[in-house]
Coordinates of C-alpha atoms in Angstrom, one line a residue:
Chain A
M1 CA 0.0 0.0 0.0
P2 CA 1.5 3.4 -1.0
P3 CA 2.3 5.7 1.9
D4 CA -0.3 8.3 1.0
D5 CA -3.5 7.0 -0.6
G6 CA -6.3 8.9 -2.2
A7 CA -7.1 8.2 -5.8
A8 CA -9.9 5.8 -6.5
G9 CA -8.4 2.4 -7.4
R10 CA -9.7 -0.7 -9.1
T11 CA -11.6 -2.0 -6.1
S12 CA -13.9 0.9 -5.9
A13 CA -14.4 0.8 -9.7
R14 CA -15.6 -2.8 -9.4
S15 CA -18.2 -2.1 -6.8
A16 CA -19.6 1.1 -8.5
R17 CA -22.5 1.3 -10.9
G18 CA -23.8 3.2 -13.8
P19 CA -22.1 6.4 -14.9
Y20 CA -19.5 6.2 -12.1
R21 CA -18.5 2.7 -13.2
K22 CA -18.2 4.0 -16.8
S23 CA -16.0 6.8 -15.5
A24 CA -13.9 4.4 -13.4
A25 CA -13.4 2.1 -16.4
R26 CA -12.3 5.2 -18.4
R27 CA -9.9 6.2 -15.7
S28 CA -8.4 2.7 -15.7
E29 CA -8.0 2.8 -19.5
I30 CA -6.2 6.2 -19.2
L31 CA -3.9 4.9 -16.5
D32 CA -2.9 2.0 -18.7
A33 CA -2.1 4.3 -21.6
A34 CA -0.2 6.7 -19.3
L35 CA 1.8 3.8 -17.9
A36 CA 2.8 2.9 -21.5
V37 CA 3.6 6.4 -22.5
F38 CA 5.5 7.4 -19.4
G39 CA 7.3 4.1 -19.4
R40 CA 8.5 4.7 -23.0
S41 CA 9.2 8.4 -23.0
G42 CA 9.6 9.3 -19.3
Y43 CA 7.4 11.8 -17.6
R44 CA 9.1 14.9 -18.9
S45 CA 8.7 14.2 -22.6
G46 CA 5.6 12.0 -22.3
S47 CA 2.6 14.1 -23.3
I48 CA -1.0 14.3 -22.3
R49 CA -1.7 14.6 -26.1
E50 CA -0.1 11.2 -26.7
I51 CA -2.0 9.6 -23.8
A52 CA -5.3 11.1 -25.0
K53 CA -4.7 9.9 -28.5
A54 CA -4.0 6.3 -27.3
V55 CA -7.4 6.1 -25.7
G56 CA -9.2 8.0 -28.4
M57 CA -10.0 11.1 -26.3
S58 CA -9.4 14.8 -26.6
Q59 CA -6.9 16.4 -24.2
A60 CA -9.8 18.3 -22.6
G61 CA -11.7 15.0 -22.2
L62 CA -8.7 13.4 -20.5
L63 CA -8.2 16.4 -18.2
H64 CA -11.8 15.9 -17.1
H65 CA -10.6 12.7 -15.4
F66 CA -7.2 13.8 -14.2
E67 CA -6.8 17.5 -13.7
S68 CA -3.1 17.7 -14.7
K69 CA -0.2 15.7 -16.0
D70 CA 1.2 15.6 -12.4
A71 CA -2.1 14.2 -11.1
L72 CA -2.1 11.6 -13.7
L73 CA 1.5 10.6 -13.0
T74 CA 0.8 10.2 -9.3
A75 CA -2.3 8.2 -10.0
V76 CA -0.3 5.8 -12.2
L77 CA 2.4 5.3 -9.6
R78 CA -0.1 4.7 -6.8
H79 CA -2.2 2.4 -8.9
R80 CA 0.6 0.1 -10.1
D81 CA 3.2 -0.4 -7.5
Q82 CA 3.6 -4.1 -7.6
M83 CA 6.6 -4.1 -5.3
Y84 CA 4.5 -2.6 -2.5
E85 CA 1.6 -4.9 -3.1
E86 CA 3.7 -8.0 -3.0
L87 CA 6.3 -7.2 -0.4
F88 CA 3.9 -6.1 2.3
E89 CA 1.2 -8.8 1.8
Q90 CA 2.7 -11.1 4.4
P91 CA 4.2 -10.6 7.8
P92 CA 7.9 -9.5 7.6
G93 CA 10.3 -12.4 7.5
I94 CA 11.7 -14.9 5.1
D95 CA 8.4 -14.8 3.1
T96 CA 9.2 -11.2 2.3
L97 CA 12.3 -12.4 0.4
F98 CA 10.2 -14.9 -1.6
A99 CA 7.7 -12.1 -2.3
A100 CA 10.6 -10.1 -3.7
I101 CA 11.6 -13.1 -5.9
D102 CA 7.9 -13.2 -7.1
V103 CA 8.2 -9.6 -8.0
M104 CA 11.1 -10.5 -10.3
V105 CA 9.1 -13.4 -11.8
S106 CA 6.2 -11.2 -12.7
S107 CA 8.5 -8.4 -13.9
Q108 CA 9.4 -10.5 -16.9
A109 CA 5.8 -10.5 -18.1
Q110 CA 5.3 -6.8 -17.5
R111 CA 8.0 -4.9 -19.4
G112 CA 6.0 -1.7 -19.6
H113 CA 5.5 -1.7 -15.9
I114 CA 9.2 -2.2 -15.1
E115 CA 10.1 0.5 -17.6
L116 CA 7.9 2.9 -15.9
Y117 CA 9.5 2.5 -12.5
C118 CA 13.0 2.4 -14.0
V119 CA 12.6 5.6 -16.1
L120 CA 10.6 7.5 -13.5
S121 CA 12.8 6.7 -10.5
A122 CA 15.8 7.9 -12.5
E123 CA 14.1 11.1 -13.7
A124 CA 12.7 11.6 -10.2
T125 CA 16.2 11.8 -8.7
A126 CA 16.0 15.5 -9.5
A127 CA 14.6 17.3 -6.5
D128 CA 12.1 19.4 -8.6
H129 CA 10.5 16.4 -10.4
P130 CA 6.8 15.9 -9.5
A131 CA 7.4 12.3 -8.5
H132 CA 10.5 13.1 -6.4
R133 CA 8.7 12.9 -3.1
Y134 CA 6.8 9.9 -4.1
F135 CA 10.0 8.0 -4.9
A136 CA 11.8 9.2 -1.8
R137 CA 8.9 7.8 0.4
R138 CA 8.7 4.7 -1.7
Y139 CA 12.3 3.8 -1.2
D140 CA 12.2 4.7 2.5
R141 CA 9.2 2.4 3.0
L142 CA 10.7 -0.4 0.9
R143 CA 14.0 -0.2 2.7
S144 CA 12.4 -0.2 6.1
G145 CA 10.1 -3.0 5.2
L146 CA 12.9 -5.2 3.9
A147 CA 15.1 -4.2 6.9
E148 CA 12.3 -5.3 9.3
A149 CA 12.1 -8.7 7.5
F150 CA 15.9 -9.2 7.8
E151 CA 15.8 -8.1 11.5
R152 CA 13.1 -10.7 12.3
M153 CA 15.1 -13.3 10.4
A154 CA 18.3 -12.3 12.4
A155 CA 16.3 -12.7 15.6
A156 CA 15.1 -16.1 14.6
G157 CA 18.7 -17.2 13.7
Q158 CA 17.9 -17.4 10.0
L159 CA 20.6 -15.1 8.8
R160 CA 24.3 -16.0 8.3
D161 CA 26.8 -14.6 10.7
G162 CA 27.8 -11.0 9.9
A163 CA 24.8 -10.2 7.7
D164 CA 23.5 -6.7 8.5
P165 CA 19.8 -6.2 8.1
A166 CA 19.9 -2.5 7.1
I167 CA 22.7 -3.0 4.6
A168 CA 21.0 -6.2 3.2
A169 CA 17.7 -4.2 2.8
R170 CA 19.1 -1.4 0.8
S171 CA 21.4 -3.7 -1.2
A172 CA 18.6 -6.1 -2.1
L173 CA 16.5 -3.2 -3.3
A174 CA 19.5 -1.8 -5.3
L175 CA 20.2 -5.2 -6.8
M176 CA 16.6 -5.5 -8.0
D177 CA 16.6 -2.1 -9.6
G178 CA 20.0 -2.6 -11.2
L179 CA 19.2 -6.0 -12.6
Q180 CA 16.0 -4.6 -14.1
V181 CA 18.0 -1.9 -15.9
Q182 CA 20.3 -4.5 -17.4
W183 CA 17.3 -6.8 -18.3
L184 CA 15.5 -3.9 -20.0
I185 CA 18.5 -3.1 -22.1
D186 CA 19.2 -6.8 -22.9
P187 CA 16.9 -9.5 -21.6
E188 CA 19.5 -12.2 -22.2
S189 CA 22.1 -10.4 -20.1
V190 CA 20.8 -11.3 -16.6
D191 CA 18.6 -13.8 -14.9
L192 CA 16.3 -11.6 -12.8
V193 CA 15.0 -14.4 -10.6
A194 CA 18.1 -16.6 -10.3
D195 CA 20.4 -13.6 -9.6
L196 CA 18.3 -12.3 -6.8
E197 CA 18.0 -15.8 -5.3
V198 CA 21.8 -16.2 -5.3
Y199 CA 22.0 -12.9 -3.3
F200 CA 19.4 -14.0 -0.8
R201 CA 20.9 -17.5 -0.4
A202 CA 24.2 -15.9 0.6
L203 CA 22.5 -14.1 3.4
V204 CA 20.2 -16.8 4.7
T205 CA 21.2 -20.0 6.5
E206 CA 21.0 -23.2 4.6
E207 CA 18.3 -24.6 7.0
A208 CA 16.1 -21.5 6.9
W209 CA 16.3 -21.4 3.1
K210 CA 15.3 -25.1 2.8
A211 CA 12.5 -24.7 5.2
G212 CA 11.3 -21.5 3.5
T213 CA 11.3 -23.0 0.0
T214 CA 9.3 -26.0 0.8
G215 CA 6.2 -26.0 -1.5
R216 CA 7.5 -23.1 -3.6
P217 CA 7.9 -24.6 -7.1
R218 CA 9.5 -21.4 -8.6
V219 CA 12.3 -21.2 -6.2
T220 CA 15.2 -23.8 -6.3
G221 CA 15.5 -25.5 -2.9
Chain B
M1 CA 38.0 3.1 -22.9
P2 CA 34.5 3.1 -24.6
P3 CA 34.0 0.2 -27.1
D4 CA 34.0 2.5 -30.2
D5 CA 36.1 5.6 -30.0
G6 CA 36.3 8.6 -32.3
A7 CA 35.4 12.0 -30.8
A8 CA 38.4 14.2 -29.9
G9 CA 38.9 13.9 -26.1
R10 CA 40.7 16.1 -23.6
T11 CA 44.1 14.7 -24.4
S12 CA 44.1 15.9 -28.0
A13 CA 42.8 19.3 -26.8
R14 CA 45.8 19.7 -24.5
S15 CA 48.4 19.0 -27.3
A16 CA 46.7 21.1 -29.9
R17 CA 47.5 24.7 -30.7
G18 CA 45.9 28.0 -31.9
P19 CA 42.4 27.9 -33.4
Y20 CA 42.1 24.1 -33.0
R21 CA 42.9 24.4 -29.3
K22 CA 40.3 27.1 -28.9
S23 CA 37.8 24.9 -30.7
A24 CA 38.7 22.0 -28.5
A25 CA 38.3 24.1 -25.3
R26 CA 34.9 25.2 -26.6
R27 CA 33.9 21.6 -27.3
S28 CA 34.9 20.7 -23.7
E29 CA 32.8 23.5 -22.3
I30 CA 29.8 22.4 -24.4
L31 CA 30.3 18.8 -23.2
D32 CA 30.2 20.0 -19.5
A33 CA 27.0 22.0 -20.1
A34 CA 25.4 19.0 -22.0
L35 CA 26.3 16.7 -19.1
A36 CA 24.5 19.0 -16.7
V37 CA 21.4 19.5 -18.9
F38 CA 21.1 15.8 -19.9
G39 CA 21.8 14.8 -16.3
R40 CA 19.0 17.0 -15.0
S41 CA 16.4 16.7 -17.7
G42 CA 17.3 13.5 -19.5
Y43 CA 18.1 13.3 -23.2
R44 CA 14.5 13.5 -24.5
S45 CA 13.6 16.7 -22.8
G46 CA 17.0 18.3 -22.5
S47 CA 17.4 20.8 -25.4
I48 CA 20.2 22.1 -27.6
R49 CA 18.8 25.6 -26.8
E50 CA 19.3 25.1 -23.1
I51 CA 22.9 23.8 -23.6
A52 CA 23.7 26.6 -26.0
K53 CA 22.4 29.2 -23.5
A54 CA 24.5 27.7 -20.7
V55 CA 27.7 28.3 -22.7
G56 CA 26.6 31.7 -24.1
M57 CA 26.3 30.4 -27.8
S58 CA 23.6 30.4 -30.4
Q59 CA 22.1 27.1 -31.4
A60 CA 23.7 27.4 -34.8
G61 CA 27.1 28.0 -33.2
L62 CA 26.8 25.0 -31.0
L63 CA 25.7 22.8 -34.0
H64 CA 29.0 23.9 -35.7
H65 CA 30.8 21.9 -33.0
F66 CA 28.4 18.9 -32.8
E67 CA 26.2 18.3 -35.8
S68 CA 23.1 17.1 -33.9
K69 CA 21.7 16.4 -30.4
D70 CA 22.5 12.7 -30.9
A71 CA 26.1 13.4 -31.8
L72 CA 26.4 15.6 -28.7
L73 CA 24.9 12.9 -26.5
T74 CA 27.3 10.3 -27.8
A75 CA 30.3 12.6 -27.3
V76 CA 29.3 13.3 -23.7
L77 CA 28.9 9.6 -22.9
R78 CA 32.3 8.7 -24.5
H79 CA 34.0 11.7 -22.9
R80 CA 33.0 11.0 -19.3
D81 CA 32.7 7.3 -18.6
Q82 CA 34.5 7.1 -15.4
M83 CA 33.5 3.5 -14.8
Y84 CA 35.3 2.5 -17.9
E85 CA 38.4 4.6 -17.1
E86 CA 38.7 3.3 -13.6
L87 CA 37.8 -0.4 -13.9
F88 CA 40.0 -1.1 -16.9
E89 CA 43.1 0.8 -15.8
Q90 CA 44.6 -2.3 -14.1
P91 CA 44.9 -6.0 -15.0
P92 CA 41.7 -7.9 -14.1
G93 CA 41.6 -9.2 -10.6
I94 CA 41.0 -8.0 -7.1
D95 CA 42.3 -4.6 -8.0
T96 CA 39.3 -4.3 -10.3
L97 CA 37.1 -4.5 -7.2
F98 CA 39.0 -1.8 -5.5
A99 CA 38.7 0.3 -8.6
A100 CA 34.9 -0.2 -8.4
I101 CA 35.0 1.0 -4.8
D102 CA 37.0 4.1 -6.0
V103 CA 34.3 4.8 -8.6
M104 CA 31.8 4.9 -5.7
V105 CA 34.1 7.2 -3.7
S106 CA 34.4 9.7 -6.6
S107 CA 30.7 9.4 -7.4
Q108 CA 29.9 11.3 -4.2
A109 CA 31.8 14.3 -5.5
Q110 CA 30.2 14.2 -8.9
R111 CA 26.5 14.2 -8.6
G112 CA 25.9 15.6 -12.1
H113 CA 27.9 12.8 -13.6
I114 CA 26.1 10.1 -11.7
E115 CA 22.8 11.6 -12.6
L116 CA 23.7 11.6 -16.3
Y117 CA 24.4 7.9 -16.3
C118 CA 21.4 7.1 -14.2
V119 CA 18.9 9.0 -16.2
L120 CA 20.3 8.1 -19.6
S121 CA 20.7 4.4 -18.9
A122 CA 17.0 4.3 -17.9
E123 CA 15.8 6.3 -20.9
A124 CA 18.1 4.2 -23.1
T125 CA 16.3 1.0 -22.2
A126 CA 13.9 1.9 -25.0
A127 CA 15.3 0.2 -28.2
D128 CA 14.7 3.4 -30.3
H129 CA 16.7 5.7 -28.0
P130 CA 19.9 7.1 -29.6
A131 CA 22.0 5.9 -26.7
H132 CA 20.5 2.4 -26.6
R133 CA 23.3 0.8 -28.5
Y134 CA 25.9 2.7 -26.5
F135 CA 24.5 1.4 -23.2
A136 CA 24.0 -2.2 -24.4
R137 CA 27.7 -2.3 -25.4
R138 CA 28.8 -0.5 -22.2
Y139 CA 27.0 -3.0 -20.0
D140 CA 28.3 -5.9 -22.0
R141 CA 31.8 -4.6 -21.6
L142 CA 31.5 -3.8 -17.9
R143 CA 30.0 -7.2 -17.2
S144 CA 32.6 -9.1 -19.1
G145 CA 35.4 -7.0 -17.5
L146 CA 34.1 -7.7 -14.0
A147 CA 33.5 -11.3 -14.8
E148 CA 37.1 -11.7 -16.0
A149 CA 38.3 -10.1 -12.7
F150 CA 36.2 -12.6 -10.7
E151 CA 37.3 -15.5 -12.9
R152 CA 41.0 -14.7 -12.3
M153 CA 40.3 -14.4 -8.6
A154 CA 38.5 -17.8 -8.6
A155 CA 41.5 -19.3 -10.3
A156 CA 43.8 -17.8 -7.7
G157 CA 41.6 -19.2 -4.8
Q158 CA 40.6 -15.7 -3.8
L159 CA 36.8 -16.3 -4.0
R160 CA 34.7 -18.0 -1.4
D161 CA 33.2 -21.4 -2.2
G162 CA 30.2 -21.2 -4.4
A163 CA 30.7 -17.7 -5.7
D164 CA 29.9 -17.6 -9.4
P165 CA 32.0 -15.1 -11.4
A166 CA 29.4 -14.2 -14.1
I167 CA 26.6 -13.8 -11.5
A168 CA 28.9 -11.7 -9.2
A169 CA 29.8 -9.5 -12.2
R170 CA 26.3 -8.6 -13.2
S171 CA 25.1 -8.3 -9.6
A172 CA 28.0 -6.0 -8.6
L173 CA 27.1 -3.8 -11.6
A174 CA 23.4 -3.9 -10.7
L175 CA 24.2 -3.1 -7.0
M176 CA 26.3 0.0 -8.0
D177 CA 23.6 1.3 -10.3
G178 CA 20.8 0.7 -7.8
L179 CA 22.7 2.2 -4.8
Q180 CA 23.4 5.3 -6.9
V181 CA 19.6 5.7 -7.6
Q182 CA 18.9 5.6 -3.9
W183 CA 21.8 7.9 -3.2
L184 CA 20.6 10.4 -5.8
I185 CA 17.1 10.4 -4.3
D186 CA 18.4 10.7 -0.7
P187 CA 22.1 10.9 0.0
E188 CA 21.6 9.8 3.6
S189 CA 19.8 6.6 2.7
V190 CA 22.8 4.5 1.6
D191 CA 26.5 4.4 2.0
L192 CA 27.8 3.9 -1.5
V193 CA 31.3 2.9 -0.6
A194 CA 30.6 0.8 2.5
D195 CA 27.6 -1.0 1.0
L196 CA 29.6 -2.1 -2.1
E197 CA 32.5 -3.2 0.1
V198 CA 30.2 -5.4 2.2
Y199 CA 29.0 -7.1 -1.0
F200 CA 32.6 -7.7 -2.2
R201 CA 33.7 -8.9 1.2
A202 CA 31.1 -11.6 1.1
L203 CA 32.5 -12.9 -2.1
V204 CA 36.2 -12.7 -1.4
T205 CA 38.2 -14.8 1.1
E206 CA 39.3 -13.1 4.3
E207 CA 43.0 -13.6 3.3
A208 CA 42.7 -12.2 -0.2
W209 CA 40.7 -9.2 1.1
K210 CA 43.3 -8.4 3.8
A211 CA 46.2 -8.8 1.3
G212 CA 44.4 -6.6 -1.3
T213 CA 43.6 -3.8 1.1
T214 CA 47.1 -3.3 2.4
G215 CA 48.0 0.3 1.8
R216 CA 44.5 1.3 0.8
P217 CA 43.5 3.9 3.4
R218 CA 39.9 4.3 2.0
V219 CA 39.0 0.7 2.3
T220 CA 38.5 -0.9 5.7
G221 CA 40.8 -3.9 6.1

């Protein structure tokens, strides 16, 4: 769940009726188009005109649903943050690591989504970028969530000697981001899932890994 | 050294005389301005107009030195690839890892430079981006250079059991990229140098690390 919510998501769209449902469906269509355009061109050069064209609307029509390009950007980011959804679905601990591996598995089927986060997080390193604050909070939250998972694992004796939860958290996040850049540039160059797994296995005790992977077909035990 | 050279660099500027020297100095000034503009705005929305303005030239004047925005981008990238310069200055082996740590040390003093590579590599994940091929080759070369260093270390018994040179190479590169994104967004959030060091120490035997760090004040032994 993103740190600051607000925009209507898919859930409310599903339960609504009549004109509101139609409007929610339209919003969802616009968000998909915005994801594709911002992912391809970045926020700065991606245009409302291009997004409107992709959904067969006028710019004025689109701006009826989202009042500005910034508002649209924020809505796209909040609507689609898979890393948030997957990492924080379970209590912090070794399952958080398997959720991170699952994020990498689904990445491979969602190039546009990965592109969006890769291009926007890079653009948003500039302090004046409209998504700067969003990404600063997102990274904070992801780091602290992962650190909590590693801390619980340390307390349970599941980490190898010398592993530092805070460093492991920011490094795991960095590794995921960096592998995705290499994968986007050349999908054959890295193995998103296997490479992250190798990193985690070097941190986790053999016993904890084996116990954690039982019943997980996608992870090698 | 970038994979395909060509543009006149700083060395030739230094040895030239008269009008050519003046022109080379001008080129160097333009490259500095382009680095700042592309680093801040990315390539797609960074403009020749903005770069020309920063060096007090007309757009036509600037285009006399670099025939197009693409040519300027390529020249900036070739001119300033610190990672290439530092990683491949010494024979592949444990010193390559210390060179990578040195890259992180100097990163902290060169925010604009790090921004440029971060923003452009993300933008260039799109296959139609003018720097796509440059980044594909750059990552290939950096991965294979690092892999060679790890392979030599494995052959010399300097890697811990189970460390895989190819995976370590792409992961180290990913980690450096990803840590830089987090650092650009919030400089307090990660420790570029210490975090990379922790990663390397987990791969390298205690003995090899101690021997390698002798006389290196910046690296903790």
